């Protein structure tokens, strides 16, 4: 059970009851999970951040976790508006957005559209929404998509779990989440990040940025992130031994990265 499951609330946006969890005080940190999973992929980060004195908000994307039922096609643009509505409902003025996978793509759009509402952005296991997509990346996506489409429906959740994580516990959690969805929904979600891509030449983030991925991330984001980091004049953080679900494969390593990044955002202490 998630550390904040017993304190969850629901808000209704565009026909869906979105479940969210709000805990603590201090710098507001909003965590958005990726395709097919739910807020529990951040359980270790929620506990760490809350103990560090931050206000921590997690939520389930529509059609995921406890934000169900939802039988309409998943619209990533609506998910951006869902996140904006969540910030408004909770009177969040400037948040640190932390997103994984699709959640990171959604967070990128909101940070680009409303930079005044975002203090910083942490992208975990996701490609840039604005960078050029290379021919090799396009071909890789086509090959992976074709393989997933050919995978029998009963086998697809297990296959996705195997390629998403390197540790048994992370694979088990992912498998349980993916088994709750149809093959059509899983394939729809797999393609959703690309629908948020809008190439913008020479674009650089208007808020402080942190890029994190697992060493063995097989989702195809590694090449994009390697090109992205130099453009932002930062270094990507590659977590050894972890896969795409790096928050589950290596929670302590991710917590250390988040802790250091958030510490850098704090204003220097005044001296007399």
mmCIF file of N, CA, C and O in Angstrom, residues 120-192:
data_model
loop_
_atom_site.group_PDB
_atom_site.id
_atom_site.type_symbol
_atom_site.label_atom_id
_atom_site.label_comp_id
_atom_site.label_asym_id
_atom_site.label_seq_id
_atom_site.Cartn_x
_atom_site.Cartn_y
_atom_site.Cartn_z
ATOM 1 N N UNK A 120 10.962 23.859 -10.776
ATOM 2 C CA UNK A 120 12.001 23.034 -11.392
ATOM 3 C C UNK A 120 11.342 21.794 -11.968
ATOM 4 O O UNK A 120 10.177 21.487 -11.676
ATOM 5 N N UNK A 121 12.106 21.078 -12.788
ATOM 6 C CA UNK A 121 11.587 19.905 -13.486
ATOM 7 C C UNK A 121 12.593 18.767 -13.393
ATOM 8 O O UNK A 121 13.777 18.952 -13.683
ATOM 9 N N UNK A 122 12.108 17.594 -13.001
ATOM 10 C CA UNK A 122 12.920 16.380 -12.987
ATOM 11 C C UNK A 122 12.299 15.392 -13.970
ATOM 12 O O UNK A 122 11.137 15.001 -13.815
ATOM 13 N N UNK A 123 13.064 15.016 -14.978
ATOM 14 C CA UNK A 123 12.609 14.076 -16.005
ATOM 15 C C UNK A 123 13.295 12.738 -15.765
ATOM 16 O O UNK A 123 14.524 12.646 -15.792
ATOM 17 N N UNK A 124 12.502 11.709 -15.533
ATOM 18 C CA UNK A 124 13.031 10.375 -15.265
ATOM 19 C C UNK A 124 12.580 9.432 -16.381
ATOM 20 O O UNK A 124 11.382 9.228 -16.592
ATOM 21 N N UNK A 125 13.529 8.903 -17.125
ATOM 22 C CA UNK A 125 13.211 7.899 -18.135
ATOM 23 C C UNK A 125 12.298 8.381 -19.239
ATOM 24 O O UNK A 125 11.352 7.670 -19.623
ATOM 25 N N UNK A 126 12.566 9.557 -19.784
ATOM 26 C CA UNK A 126 11.730 10.086 -20.862
ATOM 27 C C UNK A 126 12.580 10.880 -21.838
ATOM 28 O O UNK A 126 13.606 11.453 -21.462
ATOM 29 N N UNK A 127 12.133 10.924 -23.081
ATOM 30 C CA UNK A 127 12.811 11.707 -24.107
ATOM 31 C C UNK A 127 12.354 13.154 -24.040
ATOM 32 O O UNK A 127 11.337 13.483 -23.418
ATOM 33 N N UNK A 128 13.095 14.028 -24.706
ATOM 34 C CA UNK A 128 12.711 15.430 -24.803
ATOM 35 C C UNK A 128 11.488 15.571 -25.695
ATOM 36 O O UNK A 128 11.383 14.927 -26.746
ATOM 37 N N UNK A 129 10.560 16.421 -25.293
ATOM 38 C CA UNK A 129 9.379 16.699 -26.110
ATOM 39 C C UNK A 129 9.684 17.613 -27.290
ATOM 40 O O UNK A 129 8.867 17.738 -28.200
ATOM 41 N N UNK A 130 10.833 18.293 -27.259
ATOM 42 C CA UNK A 130 11.090 19.340 -28.248
ATOM 43 C C UNK A 130 12.279 19.048 -29.163
ATOM 44 O O UNK A 130 12.481 19.772 -30.131
ATOM 45 N N UNK A 131 13.057 18.024 -28.865
ATOM 46 C CA UNK A 131 14.268 17.763 -29.642
ATOM 47 C C UNK A 131 13.952 17.064 -30.970
ATOM 48 O O UNK A 131 12.890 16.455 -31.147
ATOM 49 N N UNK A 132 14.893 17.160 -31.882
ATOM 50 C CA UNK A 132 14.781 16.432 -33.145
ATOM 51 C C UNK A 132 14.829 14.930 -32.871
ATOM 52 O O UNK A 132 15.619 14.452 -32.050
ATOM 53 N N UNK A 133 13.964 14.184 -33.542
ATOM 54 C CA UNK A 133 13.968 12.731 -33.434
ATOM 55 C C UNK A 133 14.795 12.178 -34.586
ATOM 56 O O UNK A 133 14.485 12.421 -35.759
ATOM 57 N N UNK A 134 15.858 11.470 -34.272
ATOM 58 C CA UNK A 134 16.754 10.964 -35.308
ATOM 59 C C UNK A 134 16.110 9.801 -36.051
ATOM 60 O O UNK A 134 15.166 9.159 -35.568
ATOM 61 N N UNK A 135 16.654 9.502 -37.224
ATOM 62 C CA UNK A 135 16.158 8.373 -38.010
ATOM 63 C C UNK A 135 16.315 7.074 -37.233
ATOM 64 O O UNK A 135 15.417 6.216 -37.242
ATOM 65 N N UNK A 136 17.427 6.927 -36.551
ATOM 66 C CA UNK A 136 17.650 5.710 -35.761
ATOM 67 C C UNK A 136 16.609 5.575 -34.658
ATOM 68 O O UNK A 136 16.109 4.474 -34.394
ATOM 69 N N UNK A 137 16.259 6.690 -34.029
ATOM 70 C CA UNK A 137 15.238 6.648 -32.980
ATOM 71 C C UNK A 137 13.868 6.301 -33.556
ATOM 72 O O UNK A 137 13.103 5.545 -32.958
ATOM 73 N N UNK A 138 13.559 6.852 -34.722
ATOM 74 C CA UNK A 138 12.275 6.535 -35.369
ATOM 75 C C UNK A 138 12.189 5.049 -35.710
ATOM 76 O O UNK A 138 11.168 4.394 -35.463
ATOM 77 N N UNK A 139 13.265 4.518 -36.282
ATOM 78 C CA UNK A 139 13.271 3.103 -36.651
ATOM 79 C C UNK A 139 13.173 2.220 -35.419
ATOM 80 O O UNK A 139 12.467 1.204 -35.425
ATOM 81 N N UNK A 140 13.882 2.609 -34.357
ATOM 82 C CA UNK A 140 13.817 1.835 -33.126
ATOM 83 C C UNK A 140 12.415 1.793 -32.553
ATOM 84 O O UNK A 140 11.942 0.745 -32.099
ATOM 85 N N UNK A 141 11.736 2.931 -32.613
ATOM 86 C CA UNK A 141 10.365 2.985 -32.114
ATOM 87 C C UNK A 141 9.452 2.103 -32.956
ATOM 88 O O UNK A 141 8.595 1.384 -32.415
ATOM 89 N N UNK A 142 9.628 2.140 -34.262
ATOM 90 C CA UNK A 142 8.791 1.326 -35.147
ATOM 91 C C UNK A 142 9.001 -0.157 -34.887
ATOM 92 O O UNK A 142 8.040 -0.940 -34.862
ATOM 93 N N UNK A 143 10.249 -0.549 -34.689
ATOM 94 C CA UNK A 143 10.550 -1.966 -34.433
ATOM 95 C C UNK A 143 9.949 -2.405 -33.107
ATOM 96 O O UNK A 143 9.297 -3.462 -33.016
ATOM 97 N N UNK A 144 10.150 -1.611 -32.061
ATOM 98 C CA UNK A 144 9.591 -1.980 -30.760
ATOM 99 C C UNK A 144 8.067 -2.035 -30.812
ATOM 100 O O UNK A 144 7.447 -2.935 -30.232
ATOM 101 N N UNK A 145 7.445 -1.085 -31.495
ATOM 102 C CA UNK A 145 5.980 -1.063 -31.602
ATOM 103 C C UNK A 145 5.470 -2.300 -32.335
ATOM 104 O O UNK A 145 4.464 -2.903 -31.935
ATOM 105 N N UNK A 146 6.169 -2.671 -33.410
ATOM 106 C CA UNK A 146 5.756 -3.856 -34.175
ATOM 107 C C UNK A 146 5.856 -5.120 -33.329
ATOM 108 O O UNK A 146 4.966 -5.984 -33.372
ATOM 109 N N UNK A 147 6.919 -5.233 -32.555
ATOM 110 C CA UNK A 147 7.084 -6.413 -31.696
ATOM 111 C C UNK A 147 5.989 -6.483 -30.641
ATOM 112 O O UNK A 147 5.463 -7.563 -30.355
ATOM 113 N N UNK A 148 5.636 -5.338 -30.070
ATOM 114 C CA UNK A 148 4.589 -5.335 -29.057
ATOM 115 C C UNK A 148 3.231 -5.671 -29.660
ATOM 116 O O UNK A 148 2.431 -6.386 -29.060
ATOM 117 N N UNK A 149 2.951 -5.153 -30.861
ATOM 118 C CA UNK A 149 1.668 -5.451 -31.511
ATOM 119 C C UNK A 149 1.535 -6.941 -31.812
ATOM 120 O O UNK A 149 0.431 -7.493 -31.772
ATOM 121 N N UNK A 150 2.654 -7.586 -32.119
ATOM 122 C CA UNK A 150 2.622 -9.014 -32.453
ATOM 123 C C UNK A 150 2.584 -9.908 -31.226
ATOM 124 O O UNK A 150 2.329 -11.107 -31.330
ATOM 125 N N UNK A 151 2.832 -9.341 -30.061
ATOM 126 C CA UNK A 151 2.813 -10.124 -28.826
ATOM 127 C C UNK A 151 1.371 -10.444 -28.453
ATOM 128 O O UNK A 151 0.523 -9.550 -28.431
ATOM 129 N N UNK A 152 1.050 -11.720 -28.159
ATOM 130 C CA UNK A 152 -0.326 -12.066 -27.763
ATOM 131 C C UNK A 152 -0.772 -11.261 -26.548
ATOM 132 O O UNK A 152 0.037 -10.920 -25.676
ATOM 133 N N UNK A 153 -2.063 -10.958 -26.491
ATOM 134 C CA UNK A 153 -2.597 -10.115 -25.418
ATOM 135 C C UNK A 153 -2.265 -10.671 -24.040
ATOM 136 O O UNK A 153 -1.913 -9.925 -23.126
ATOM 137 N N UNK A 154 -2.356 -11.989 -23.877
ATOM 138 C CA UNK A 154 -2.117 -12.576 -22.559
ATOM 139 C C UNK A 154 -0.653 -12.482 -22.136
ATOM 140 O O UNK A 154 -0.348 -12.505 -20.937
ATOM 141 N N UNK A 155 0.238 -12.361 -23.120
ATOM 142 C CA UNK A 155 1.667 -12.319 -22.816
ATOM 143 C C UNK A 155 2.221 -10.896 -22.738
ATOM 144 O O UNK A 155 3.325 -10.695 -22.219
ATOM 145 N N UNK A 156 1.470 -9.907 -23.259
ATOM 146 C CA UNK A 156 1.997 -8.549 -23.355
ATOM 147 C C UNK A 156 2.333 -7.928 -21.990
ATOM 148 O O UNK A 156 3.409 -7.328 -21.849
ATOM 149 N N UNK A 157 1.467 -8.028 -20.975
ATOM 150 C CA UNK A 157 1.827 -7.416 -19.684
ATOM 151 C C UNK A 157 3.146 -7.938 -19.130
ATOM 152 O O UNK A 157 3.977 -7.156 -18.640
ATOM 153 N N UNK A 158 3.344 -9.256 -19.216
ATOM 154 C CA UNK A 158 4.588 -9.826 -18.723
ATOM 155 C C UNK A 158 5.784 -9.386 -19.528
ATOM 156 O O UNK A 158 6.859 -9.117 -18.963
ATOM 157 N N UNK A 159 5.618 -9.288 -20.842
ATOM 158 C CA UNK A 159 6.726 -8.837 -21.689
ATOM 159 C C UNK A 159 7.084 -7.391 -21.373
ATOM 160 O O UNK A 159 8.266 -7.043 -21.261
ATOM 161 N N UNK A 160 6.078 -6.538 -21.224
ATOM 162 C CA UNK A 160 6.342 -5.140 -20.899
ATOM 163 C C UNK A 160 7.025 -5.016 -19.535
ATOM 164 O O UNK A 160 7.928 -4.194 -19.352
ATOM 165 N N UNK A 161 6.586 -5.837 -18.579
ATOM 166 C CA UNK A 161 7.208 -5.794 -17.253
ATOM 167 C C UNK A 161 8.665 -6.214 -17.326
ATOM 168 O O UNK A 161 9.539 -5.614 -16.687
ATOM 169 N N UNK A 162 8.967 -7.238 -18.137
ATOM 170 C CA UNK A 162 10.335 -7.726 -18.248
ATOM 171 C C UNK A 162 11.269 -6.690 -18.865
ATOM 172 O O UNK A 162 12.435 -6.584 -18.478
ATOM 173 N N UNK A 163 10.763 -5.916 -19.831
ATOM 174 C CA UNK A 163 11.627 -4.927 -20.476
ATOM 175 C C UNK A 163 11.625 -3.588 -19.734
ATOM 176 O O UNK A 163 12.395 -2.697 -20.066
ATOM 177 N N UNK A 164 10.765 -3.473 -18.692
ATOM 178 C CA UNK A 164 10.667 -2.208 -17.968
ATOM 179 C C UNK A 164 11.554 -2.156 -16.734
ATOM 180 O O UNK A 164 11.849 -1.058 -16.241
ATOM 181 N N UNK A 165 11.947 -3.304 -16.204
ATOM 182 C CA UNK A 165 12.658 -3.309 -14.932
ATOM 183 C C UNK A 165 13.704 -4.411 -14.910
ATOM 184 O O UNK A 165 13.644 -5.376 -15.683
ATOM 185 N N UNK A 166 14.641 -4.277 -13.982
ATOM 186 C CA UNK A 166 15.710 -5.261 -13.846
ATOM 187 C C UNK A 166 15.593 -6.081 -12.571
ATOM 188 O O UNK A 166 16.237 -7.126 -12.462
ATOM 189 N N UNK A 167 14.780 -5.644 -11.622
ATOM 190 C CA UNK A 167 14.665 -6.356 -10.355
ATOM 191 C C UNK A 167 13.335 -7.094 -10.271
ATOM 192 O O UNK A 167 12.328 -6.653 -10.831
ATOM 193 N N UNK A 168 13.297 -8.236 -9.569
ATOM 194 C CA UNK A 168 12.055 -9.018 -9.480
ATOM 195 C C UNK A 168 10.893 -8.234 -8.894
ATOM 196 O O UNK A 168 9.758 -8.347 -9.375
ATOM 197 N N UNK A 169 11.139 -7.462 -7.849
ATOM 198 C CA UNK A 169 10.054 -6.708 -7.223
ATOM 199 C C UNK A 169 9.442 -5.689 -8.162
ATOM 200 O O UNK A 169 8.219 -5.533 -8.217
ATOM 201 N N UNK A 170 10.289 -4.982 -8.906
ATOM 202 C CA UNK A 170 9.798 -3.975 -9.842
ATOM 203 C C UNK A 170 9.022 -4.640 -10.984
ATOM 204 O O UNK A 170 7.979 -4.140 -11.415
ATOM 205 N N UNK A 171 9.526 -5.773 -11.470
ATOM 206 C CA UNK A 171 8.818 -6.486 -12.529
ATOM 207 C C UNK A 171 7.459 -6.976 -12.048
ATOM 208 O O UNK A 171 6.469 -6.929 -12.794
ATOM 209 N N UNK A 172 7.405 -7.435 -10.820
ATOM 210 C CA UNK A 172 6.129 -7.932 -10.282
ATOM 211 C C UNK A 172 5.114 -6.805 -10.172
ATOM 212 O O UNK A 172 3.944 -6.969 -10.544
ATOM 213 N N UNK A 173 5.538 -5.642 -9.650
ATOM 214 C CA UNK A 173 4.609 -4.515 -9.531
ATOM 215 C C UNK A 173 4.130 -4.066 -10.904
ATOM 216 O O UNK A 173 2.931 -3.831 -11.114
ATOM 217 N N UNK A 174 5.065 -3.956 -11.848
ATOM 218 C CA UNK A 174 4.689 -3.533 -13.199
ATOM 219 C C UNK A 174 3.748 -4.542 -13.841
ATOM 220 O O UNK A 174 2.767 -4.165 -14.492
ATOM 221 N N UNK A 175 4.033 -5.816 -13.656
ATOM 222 C CA UNK A 175 3.181 -6.846 -14.232
ATOM 223 C C UNK A 175 1.758 -6.767 -13.721
ATOM 224 O O UNK A 175 0.800 -6.899 -14.492
ATOM 225 N N UNK A 176 1.607 -6.530 -12.423
ATOM 226 C CA UNK A 176 0.256 -6.419 -11.854
ATOM 227 C C UNK A 176 -0.483 -5.215 -12.438
ATOM 228 O O UNK A 176 -1.683 -5.289 -12.738
ATOM 229 N N UNK A 177 0.233 -4.104 -12.587
ATOM 230 C CA UNK A 177 -0.400 -2.910 -13.146
ATOM 231 C C UNK A 177 -0.793 -3.123 -14.609
ATOM 232 O O UNK A 177 -1.916 -2.784 -15.020
ATOM 233 N N UNK A 178 0.103 -3.695 -15.400
ATOM 234 C CA UNK A 178 -0.164 -3.891 -16.819
ATOM 235 C C UNK A 178 -1.284 -4.901 -17.052
ATOM 236 O O UNK A 178 -2.043 -4.778 -18.022
ATOM 237 N N UNK A 179 -1.408 -5.897 -16.174
ATOM 238 C CA UNK A 179 -2.449 -6.912 -16.340
ATOM 239 C C UNK A 179 -3.848 -6.325 -16.159
ATOM 240 O O UNK A 179 -4.831 -6.936 -16.596
ATOM 241 N N UNK A 180 -3.940 -5.145 -15.531
ATOM 242 C CA UNK A 180 -5.255 -4.529 -15.346
ATOM 243 C C UNK A 180 -5.742 -3.830 -16.615
ATOM 244 O O UNK A 180 -6.864 -3.321 -16.638
ATOM 245 N N UNK A 181 -4.897 -3.778 -17.640
ATOM 246 C CA UNK A 181 -5.249 -3.054 -18.860
ATOM 247 C C UNK A 181 -5.331 -3.995 -20.057
ATOM 248 O O UNK A 181 -4.659 -5.017 -20.113
ATOM 249 N N UNK A 182 -6.149 -3.611 -21.018
ATOM 250 C CA UNK A 182 -6.260 -4.392 -22.250
ATOM 251 C C UNK A 182 -5.032 -4.166 -23.123
ATOM 252 O O UNK A 182 -4.280 -3.198 -22.933
ATOM 253 N N UNK A 183 -4.842 -5.036 -24.082
ATOM 254 C CA UNK A 183 -3.730 -4.874 -25.016
ATOM 255 C C UNK A 183 -3.873 -3.561 -25.771
ATOM 256 O O UNK A 183 -2.887 -2.837 -25.975
ATOM 257 N N UNK A 184 -5.092 -3.233 -26.190
ATOM 258 C CA UNK A 184 -5.319 -2.004 -26.944
ATOM 259 C C UNK A 184 -4.930 -0.784 -26.123
ATOM 260 O O UNK A 184 -4.318 0.162 -26.637
ATOM 261 N N UNK A 185 -5.271 -0.780 -24.828
ATOM 262 C CA UNK A 185 -4.933 0.364 -23.981
ATOM 263 C C UNK A 185 -3.416 0.453 -23.765
ATOM 264 O O UNK A 185 -2.841 1.541 -23.802
ATOM 265 N N UNK A 186 -2.763 -0.675 -23.572
ATOM 266 C CA UNK A 186 -1.319 -0.663 -23.372
ATOM 267 C C UNK A 186 -0.592 -0.131 -24.607
ATOM 268 O O UNK A 186 0.349 0.666 -24.497
ATOM 269 N N UNK A 187 -1.030 -0.546 -25.787
ATOM 270 C CA UNK A 187 -0.400 -0.060 -27.011
ATOM 271 C C UNK A 187 -0.683 1.428 -27.214
ATOM 272 O O UNK A 187 0.175 2.181 -27.683
ATOM 273 N N UNK A 188 -1.882 1.855 -26.852
ATOM 274 C CA UNK A 188 -2.247 3.271 -26.941
ATOM 275 C C UNK A 188 -1.340 4.108 -26.043
ATOM 276 O O UNK A 188 -0.828 5.162 -26.445
ATOM 277 N N UNK A 189 -1.111 3.636 -24.831
ATOM 278 C CA UNK A 189 -0.268 4.363 -23.884
ATOM 279 C C UNK A 189 1.189 4.360 -24.315
ATOM 280 O O UNK A 189 1.925 5.326 -24.085
ATOM 281 N N UNK A 190 1.629 3.266 -24.920
ATOM 282 C CA UNK A 190 3.006 3.180 -25.410
ATOM 283 C C UNK A 190 3.293 4.294 -26.410
ATOM 284 O O UNK A 190 4.380 4.879 -26.431
ATOM 285 N N UNK A 191 2.293 4.632 -27.226
ATOM 286 C CA UNK A 191 2.477 5.651 -28.261
ATOM 287 C C UNK A 191 2.172 7.064 -27.770
ATOM 288 O O UNK A 191 2.476 8.036 -28.471
ATOM 289 N N UNK A 192 1.589 7.205 -26.580
ATOM 290 C CA UNK A 192 1.125 8.507 -26.115
ATOM 291 C C UNK A 192 2.213 9.574 -26.023
ATOM 292 O O UNK A 192 1.974 10.735 -26.382
#
